[in-house]
Short mmCIF file of C-alpha atoms in Angstrom, two decimals:
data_model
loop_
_atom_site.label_atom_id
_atom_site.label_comp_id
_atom_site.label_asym_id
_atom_site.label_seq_id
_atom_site.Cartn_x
_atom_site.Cartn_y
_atom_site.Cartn_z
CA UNK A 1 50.82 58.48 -8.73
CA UNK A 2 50.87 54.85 -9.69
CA UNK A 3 50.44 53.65 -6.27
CA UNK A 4 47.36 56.39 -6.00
CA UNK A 5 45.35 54.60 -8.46
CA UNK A 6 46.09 51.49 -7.51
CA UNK A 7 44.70 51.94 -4.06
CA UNK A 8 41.46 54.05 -4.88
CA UNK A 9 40.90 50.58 -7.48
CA UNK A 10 40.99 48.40 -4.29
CA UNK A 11 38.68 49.90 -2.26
CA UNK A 12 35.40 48.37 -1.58
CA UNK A 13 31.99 50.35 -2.35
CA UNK A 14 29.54 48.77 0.14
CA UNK A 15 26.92 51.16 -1.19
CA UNK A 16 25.22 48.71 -3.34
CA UNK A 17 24.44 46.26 -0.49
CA UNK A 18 23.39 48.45 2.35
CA UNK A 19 20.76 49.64 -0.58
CA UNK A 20 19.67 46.31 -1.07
CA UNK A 21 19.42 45.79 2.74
CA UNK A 22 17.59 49.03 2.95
CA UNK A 23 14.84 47.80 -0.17
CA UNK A 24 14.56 44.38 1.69
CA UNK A 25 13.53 45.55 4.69
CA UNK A 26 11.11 47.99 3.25
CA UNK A 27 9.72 44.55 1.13
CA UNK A 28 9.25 43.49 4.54
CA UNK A 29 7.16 45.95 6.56
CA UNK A 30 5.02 46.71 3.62
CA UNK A 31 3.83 42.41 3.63
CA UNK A 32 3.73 42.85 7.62
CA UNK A 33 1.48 45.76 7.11
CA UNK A 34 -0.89 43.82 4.56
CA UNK A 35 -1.19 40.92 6.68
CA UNK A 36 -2.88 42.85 8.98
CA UNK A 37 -4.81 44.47 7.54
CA UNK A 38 -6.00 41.13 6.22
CA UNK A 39 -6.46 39.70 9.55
CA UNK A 40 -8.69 42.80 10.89
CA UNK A 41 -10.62 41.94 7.86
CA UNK A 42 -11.64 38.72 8.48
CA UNK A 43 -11.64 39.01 12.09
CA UNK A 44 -14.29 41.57 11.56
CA UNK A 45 -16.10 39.73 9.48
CA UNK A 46 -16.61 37.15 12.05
CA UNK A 47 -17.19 39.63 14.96
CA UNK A 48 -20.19 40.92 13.26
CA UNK A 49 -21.83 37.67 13.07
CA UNK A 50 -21.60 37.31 16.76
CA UNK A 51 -22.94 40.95 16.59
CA UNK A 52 -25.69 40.07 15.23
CA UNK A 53 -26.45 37.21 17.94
CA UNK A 54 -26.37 39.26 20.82
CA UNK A 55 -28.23 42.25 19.15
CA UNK A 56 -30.63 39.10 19.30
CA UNK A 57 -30.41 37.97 22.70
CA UNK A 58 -30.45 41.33 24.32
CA UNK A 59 -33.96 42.11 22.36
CA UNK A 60 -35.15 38.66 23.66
CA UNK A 61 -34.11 40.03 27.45
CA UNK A 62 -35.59 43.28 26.50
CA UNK A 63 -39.29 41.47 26.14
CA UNK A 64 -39.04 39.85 28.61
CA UNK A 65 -38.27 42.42 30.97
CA UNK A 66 -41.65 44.06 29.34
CA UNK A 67 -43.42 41.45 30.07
CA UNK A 68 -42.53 40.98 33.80
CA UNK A 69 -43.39 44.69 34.29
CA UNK A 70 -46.81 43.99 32.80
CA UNK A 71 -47.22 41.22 35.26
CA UNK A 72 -46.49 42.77 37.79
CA UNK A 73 -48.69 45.53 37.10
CA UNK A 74 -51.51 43.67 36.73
CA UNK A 75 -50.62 41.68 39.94
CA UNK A 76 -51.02 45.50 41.80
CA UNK A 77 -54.61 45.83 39.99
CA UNK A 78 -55.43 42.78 41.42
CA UNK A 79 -54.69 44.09 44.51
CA UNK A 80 -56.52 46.78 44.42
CA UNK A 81 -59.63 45.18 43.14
CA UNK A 82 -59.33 42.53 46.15
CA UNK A 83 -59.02 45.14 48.87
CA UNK A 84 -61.80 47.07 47.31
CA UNK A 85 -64.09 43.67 47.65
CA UNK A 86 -62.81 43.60 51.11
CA UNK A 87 -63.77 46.85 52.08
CA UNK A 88 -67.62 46.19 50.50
CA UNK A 89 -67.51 42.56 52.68
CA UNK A 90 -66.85 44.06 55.49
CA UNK A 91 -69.03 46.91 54.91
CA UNK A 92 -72.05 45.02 54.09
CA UNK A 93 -71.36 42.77 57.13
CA UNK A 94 -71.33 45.96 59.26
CA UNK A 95 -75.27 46.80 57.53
CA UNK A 96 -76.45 43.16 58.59
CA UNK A 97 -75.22 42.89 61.83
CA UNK A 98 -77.15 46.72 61.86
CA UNK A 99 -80.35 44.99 60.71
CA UNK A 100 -80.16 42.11 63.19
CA UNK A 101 -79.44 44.56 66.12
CA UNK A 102 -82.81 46.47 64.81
CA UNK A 103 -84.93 43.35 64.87
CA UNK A 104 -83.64 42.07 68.12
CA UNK A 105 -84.34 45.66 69.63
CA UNK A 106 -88.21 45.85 68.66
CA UNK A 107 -89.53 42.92 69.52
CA UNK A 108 -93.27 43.92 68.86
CA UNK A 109 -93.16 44.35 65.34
CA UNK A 110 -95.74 43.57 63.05
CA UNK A 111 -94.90 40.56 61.21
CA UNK A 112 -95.01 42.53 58.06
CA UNK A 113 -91.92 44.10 58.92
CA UNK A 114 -89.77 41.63 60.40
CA UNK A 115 -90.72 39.44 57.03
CA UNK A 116 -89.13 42.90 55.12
CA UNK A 117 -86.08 42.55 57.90
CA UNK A 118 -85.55 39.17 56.78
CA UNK A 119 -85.68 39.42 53.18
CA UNK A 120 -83.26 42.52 53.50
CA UNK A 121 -80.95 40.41 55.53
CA UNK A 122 -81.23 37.24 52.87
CA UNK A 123 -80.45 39.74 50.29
CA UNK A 124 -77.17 40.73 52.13
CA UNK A 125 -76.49 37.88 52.57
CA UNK A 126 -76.49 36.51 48.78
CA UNK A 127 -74.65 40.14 48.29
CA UNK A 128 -71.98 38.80 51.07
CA UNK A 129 -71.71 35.36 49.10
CA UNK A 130 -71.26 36.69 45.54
CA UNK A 131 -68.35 39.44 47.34
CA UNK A 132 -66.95 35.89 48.84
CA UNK A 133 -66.64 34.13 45.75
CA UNK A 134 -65.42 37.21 43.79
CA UNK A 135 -62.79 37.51 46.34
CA UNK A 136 -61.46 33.70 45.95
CA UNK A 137 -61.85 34.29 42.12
CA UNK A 138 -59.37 37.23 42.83
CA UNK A 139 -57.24 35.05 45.46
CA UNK A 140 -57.13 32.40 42.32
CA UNK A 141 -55.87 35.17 39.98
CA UNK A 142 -53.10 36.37 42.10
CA UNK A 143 -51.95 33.29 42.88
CA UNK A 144 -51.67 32.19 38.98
CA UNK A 145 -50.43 35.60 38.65
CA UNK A 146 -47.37 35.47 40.85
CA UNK A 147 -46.69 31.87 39.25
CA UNK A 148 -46.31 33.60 36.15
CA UNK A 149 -44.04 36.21 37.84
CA UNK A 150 -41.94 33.80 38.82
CA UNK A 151 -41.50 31.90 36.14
CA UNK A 152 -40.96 34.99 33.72
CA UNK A 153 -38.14 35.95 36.35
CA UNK A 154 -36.60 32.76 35.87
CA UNK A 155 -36.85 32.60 32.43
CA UNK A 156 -35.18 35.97 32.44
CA UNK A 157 -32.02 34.66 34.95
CA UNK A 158 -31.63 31.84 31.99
CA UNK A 159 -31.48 34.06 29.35
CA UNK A 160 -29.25 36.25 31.16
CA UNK A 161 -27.29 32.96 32.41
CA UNK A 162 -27.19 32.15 28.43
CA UNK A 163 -26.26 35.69 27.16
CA UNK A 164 -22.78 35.11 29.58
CA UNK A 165 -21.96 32.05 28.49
CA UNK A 166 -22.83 33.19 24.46
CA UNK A 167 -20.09 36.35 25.42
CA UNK A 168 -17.47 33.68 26.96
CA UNK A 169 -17.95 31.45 23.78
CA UNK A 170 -17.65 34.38 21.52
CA UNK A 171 -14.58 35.84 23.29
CA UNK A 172 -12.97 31.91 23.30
CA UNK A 173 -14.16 31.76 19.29
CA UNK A 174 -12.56 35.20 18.93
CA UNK A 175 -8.57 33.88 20.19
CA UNK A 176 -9.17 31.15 18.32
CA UNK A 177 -9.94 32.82 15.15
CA UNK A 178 -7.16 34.95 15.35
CA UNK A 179 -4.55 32.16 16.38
CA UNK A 180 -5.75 30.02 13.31
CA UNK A 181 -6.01 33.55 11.20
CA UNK A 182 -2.47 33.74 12.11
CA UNK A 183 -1.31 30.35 11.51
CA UNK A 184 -2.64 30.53 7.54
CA UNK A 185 -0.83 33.66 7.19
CA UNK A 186 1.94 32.76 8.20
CA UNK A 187 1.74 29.46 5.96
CA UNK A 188 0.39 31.68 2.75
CA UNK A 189 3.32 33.44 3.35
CA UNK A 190 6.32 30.98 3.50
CA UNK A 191 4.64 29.76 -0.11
CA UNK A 192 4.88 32.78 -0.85
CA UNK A 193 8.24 33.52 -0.16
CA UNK A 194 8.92 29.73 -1.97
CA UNK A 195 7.13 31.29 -4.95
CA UNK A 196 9.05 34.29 -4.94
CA UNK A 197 12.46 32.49 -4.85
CA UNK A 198 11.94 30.42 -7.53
CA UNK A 199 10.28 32.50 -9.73
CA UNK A 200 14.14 34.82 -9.18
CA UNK A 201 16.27 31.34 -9.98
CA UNK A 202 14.19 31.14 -12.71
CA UNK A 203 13.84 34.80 -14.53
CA UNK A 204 17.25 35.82 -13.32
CA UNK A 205 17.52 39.70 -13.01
CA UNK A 206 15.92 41.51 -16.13
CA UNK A 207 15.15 45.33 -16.49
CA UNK A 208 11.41 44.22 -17.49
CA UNK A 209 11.09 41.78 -14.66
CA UNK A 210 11.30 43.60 -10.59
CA UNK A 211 9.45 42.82 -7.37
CA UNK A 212 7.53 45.35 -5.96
CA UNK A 213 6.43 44.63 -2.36
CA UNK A 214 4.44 41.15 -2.57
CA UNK A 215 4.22 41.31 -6.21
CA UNK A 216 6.09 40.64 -9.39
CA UNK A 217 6.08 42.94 -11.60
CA UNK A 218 6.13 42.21 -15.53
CA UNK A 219 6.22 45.37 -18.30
CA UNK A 220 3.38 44.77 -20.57
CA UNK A 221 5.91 44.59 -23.62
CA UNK A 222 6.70 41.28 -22.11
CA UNK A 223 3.29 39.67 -23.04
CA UNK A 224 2.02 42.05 -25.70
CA UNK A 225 2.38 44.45 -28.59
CA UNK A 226 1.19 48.31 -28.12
CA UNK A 227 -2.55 48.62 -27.87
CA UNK A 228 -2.85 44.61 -27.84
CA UNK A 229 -4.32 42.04 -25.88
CA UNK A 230 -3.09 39.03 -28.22
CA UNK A 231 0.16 37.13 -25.85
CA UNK A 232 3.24 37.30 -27.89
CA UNK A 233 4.78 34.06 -28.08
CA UNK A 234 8.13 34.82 -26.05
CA UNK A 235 5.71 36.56 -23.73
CA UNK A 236 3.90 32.61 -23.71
CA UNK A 237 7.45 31.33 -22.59
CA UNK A 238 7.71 34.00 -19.73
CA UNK A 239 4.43 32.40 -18.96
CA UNK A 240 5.29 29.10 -18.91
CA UNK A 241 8.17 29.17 -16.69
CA UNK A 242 5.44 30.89 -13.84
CA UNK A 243 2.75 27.92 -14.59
CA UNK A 244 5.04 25.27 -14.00
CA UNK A 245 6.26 27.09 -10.52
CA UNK A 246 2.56 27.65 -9.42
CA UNK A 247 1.29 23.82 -10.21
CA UNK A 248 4.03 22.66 -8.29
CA UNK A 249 3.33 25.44 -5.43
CA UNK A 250 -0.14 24.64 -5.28
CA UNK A 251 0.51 20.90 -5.19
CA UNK A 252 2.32 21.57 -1.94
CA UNK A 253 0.04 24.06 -0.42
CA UNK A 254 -2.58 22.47 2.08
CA UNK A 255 -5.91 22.56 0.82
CA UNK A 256 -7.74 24.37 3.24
CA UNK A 257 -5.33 27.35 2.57
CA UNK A 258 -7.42 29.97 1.03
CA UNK A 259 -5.13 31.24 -1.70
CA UNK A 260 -5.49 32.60 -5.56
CA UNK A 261 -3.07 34.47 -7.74
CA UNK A 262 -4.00 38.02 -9.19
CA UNK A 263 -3.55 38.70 -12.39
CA UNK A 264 -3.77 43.05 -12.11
CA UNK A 265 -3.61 44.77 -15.67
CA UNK A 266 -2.22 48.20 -16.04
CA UNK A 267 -2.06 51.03 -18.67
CA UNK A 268 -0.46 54.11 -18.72
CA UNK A 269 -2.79 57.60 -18.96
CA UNK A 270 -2.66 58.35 -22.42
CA UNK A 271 -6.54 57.69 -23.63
CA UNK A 272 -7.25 54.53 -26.18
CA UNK A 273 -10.19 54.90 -28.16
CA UNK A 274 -10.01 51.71 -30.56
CA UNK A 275 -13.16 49.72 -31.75
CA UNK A 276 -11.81 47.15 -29.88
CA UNK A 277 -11.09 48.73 -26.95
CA UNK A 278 -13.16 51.77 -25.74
CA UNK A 279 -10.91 52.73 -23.08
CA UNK A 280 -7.67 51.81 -20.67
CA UNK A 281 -9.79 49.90 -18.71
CA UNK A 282 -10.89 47.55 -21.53
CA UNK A 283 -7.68 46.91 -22.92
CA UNK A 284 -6.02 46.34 -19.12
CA UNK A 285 -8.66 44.05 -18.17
CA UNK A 286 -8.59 41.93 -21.49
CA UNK A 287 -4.65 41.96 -21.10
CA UNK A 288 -5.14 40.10 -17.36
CA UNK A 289 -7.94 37.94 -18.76
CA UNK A 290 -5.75 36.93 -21.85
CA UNK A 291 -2.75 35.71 -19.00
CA UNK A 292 -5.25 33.83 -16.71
CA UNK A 293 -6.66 32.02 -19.77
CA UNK A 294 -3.38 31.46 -20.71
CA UNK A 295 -2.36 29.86 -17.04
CA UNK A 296 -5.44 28.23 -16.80
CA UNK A 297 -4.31 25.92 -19.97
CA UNK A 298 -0.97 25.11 -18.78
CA UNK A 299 -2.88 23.69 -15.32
CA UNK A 300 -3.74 26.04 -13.09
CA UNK A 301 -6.95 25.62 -11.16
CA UNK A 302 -9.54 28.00 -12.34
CA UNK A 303 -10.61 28.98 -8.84
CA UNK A 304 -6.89 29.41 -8.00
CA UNK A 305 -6.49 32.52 -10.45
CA UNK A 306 -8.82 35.83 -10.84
CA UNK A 307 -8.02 39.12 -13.46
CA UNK A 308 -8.62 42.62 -12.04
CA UNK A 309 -8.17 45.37 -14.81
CA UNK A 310 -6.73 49.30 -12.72
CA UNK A 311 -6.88 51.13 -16.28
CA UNK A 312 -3.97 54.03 -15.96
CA UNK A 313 -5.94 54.86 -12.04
CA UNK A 314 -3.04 53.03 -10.17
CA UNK A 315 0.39 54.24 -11.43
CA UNK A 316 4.08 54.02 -10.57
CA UNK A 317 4.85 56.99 -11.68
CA UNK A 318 2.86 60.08 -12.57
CA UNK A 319 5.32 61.94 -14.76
CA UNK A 320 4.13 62.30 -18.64
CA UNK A 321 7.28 61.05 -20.11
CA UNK A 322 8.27 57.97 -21.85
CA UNK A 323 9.75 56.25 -19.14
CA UNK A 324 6.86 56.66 -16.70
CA UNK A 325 4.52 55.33 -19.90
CA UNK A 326 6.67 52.25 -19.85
CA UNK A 327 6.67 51.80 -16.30
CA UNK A 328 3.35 51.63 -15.67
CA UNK A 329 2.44 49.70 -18.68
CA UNK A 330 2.46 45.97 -16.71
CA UNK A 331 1.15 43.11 -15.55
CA UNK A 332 1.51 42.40 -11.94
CA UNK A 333 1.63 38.88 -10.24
CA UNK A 334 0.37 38.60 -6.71
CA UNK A 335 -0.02 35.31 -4.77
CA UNK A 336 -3.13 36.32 -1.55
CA UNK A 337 -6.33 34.90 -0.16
CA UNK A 338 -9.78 34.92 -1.39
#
């Protein structure tokens, strides 16, 4: 029996660690997962300005596509209107060679008439001038006409020319922004992991203190009393150990690195009607304002830091007991970019 006991003492439990492996690599696909979604946001953002300059282009190529089909439009009229005149030339032509055949058949005519043939033919003949000179007017037109027309076609082969090489830019830009996109979060994120290291050597393990995901996680009975917003002052030592960690972490980060740390301020669901505090998300938004004013005085850049207040709208756990009430009662640390 003695040996029994003795054995069952010895044996190993490696239930423990493959839970911790388990958690770890949860920690892990959740920060995979927000990176990105972080880099479709930005890259997004940047598409849509290119958007924005090809919605412009194209309406440039759409005018001028208008405007060569109103060219060429009126280059038909023209057309028209010059083989009209040349019908009338020739037709008139046709009624004075008809008048000189009539006065070189009757050759007895009273002088009276042939005076009439002549100033009938002199009039055709001014008519045949003016036709003559409206037709080289016309000639003129066309020919400025079709200069336009080909000048509006290549104007439209340039911008056409310039609306491929604005897509092969945008598509270069594009790998670019996301190689660079992916470089920074990969950077943000070794700090990060830095941060979160020594921020665990120096808060050891503590029931009040956990990681969740890519945050730590403080209960609010670290920093405060119930219903209060003033810092206690072992809750202003808690703080100081994080300062000192996120001067020196920002001293090291590059900076064109576009980070801040979030100061998120959450209450449980049971309503707070105080004078001071109308509601949960008064009192969790002057809670994360009283810790970034706090940081800020122990030297942390002011556009390094931001407070968000969630009220009781983003909880851990949604039973109505005490230990849900204390769970979600925190203040949540999370190093991310602007």
């Amino acid at each position: 029996m003695a040996l029994s006991r003795s054995h069952r003492r010895d044996e190993v439990n490696f239930w423990p660690g493959f839970v911790d492996a388990l958690s770890t690599m949860l920690i892990g696909i959740v920060f995979l997962l927000s990176v990105f979604v972080l880099g479709q946001f930005f890259l997004s953002q940047e598409l849509t300005g290119k958007d924005t300059v090809l919605d412009r282009l194209n309406r440039q190529i759409s005018e001028l596509t208008d405007l060569l089909a109103l060219e060429r439009s009126s280059n038909r009229q023209a057309q028209e209107s010059l083989t009209l005149l040349q019908s009338s030339l020739t037709r008139e032509q046709g009624e004075r060679g008809r008048i000189q055949d009539m006065l070189n058949a009757q050759p007895g005519n009273t002088a009276a008439q042939l005076g009439e043939a002549q100033k009938a033919l002199d009039a055709e003949k001014q008519l045949s001038a003016r036709a003559q000179s409206t037709v080289d007017l016309v000639n003129q037109q066309i020919i400025a006409m079709r200069r336009q027309l080909a000048a509006l076609e290549e104007a439209l082969g340039a911008s056409e020319a310039r609306d491929k090489d604005s897509q092969a830019r945008i598509s270069e830009l594009g790998s670019r922004l996301n190689v660079a996109l992916a470089q920074r979060v990969q950077e943000l994120a070794r700090y990060r992991s830095d941060f979160f290291g020594r921020l665990r050597q120096v808060l050891g393990t503590r029931p009040d203190i956990r990681v969740v995901g890519d945050r730590f996680v403080f209960q609010s009975e670290v920093f405060f009393d119930v219903g209060q917003a003033v810092l206690k002052p072992e809750g202003r030592g808690e703080l100081d150990k994080l300062a000192a960690i996120l001067v020196d972490l920002g001293r090291e980060m590059p900076p064109d690195i576009p980070w801040i740390l979030r100061v998120d301020g959450h209450t449980d669901n049971r309503p707070i009607r105080s004078p001071q505090f109308p509601s949960n998300w008064h009192l969790s938004s002057a809670r994360a304002i009283a810790v970034v004013e706090y940081l800020i005085t122990k030297g942390l850049p002011s556009d390094r830091i931001a407070a968000t207040g969630f009220g009781e709208y983003q909880p851990l756990d949604v039973a109505n007991n005490d230990d849900a009430w204390r769970r979600n009662r925190r203040i949540e640390f999370k190093i991310t970019e602007r």
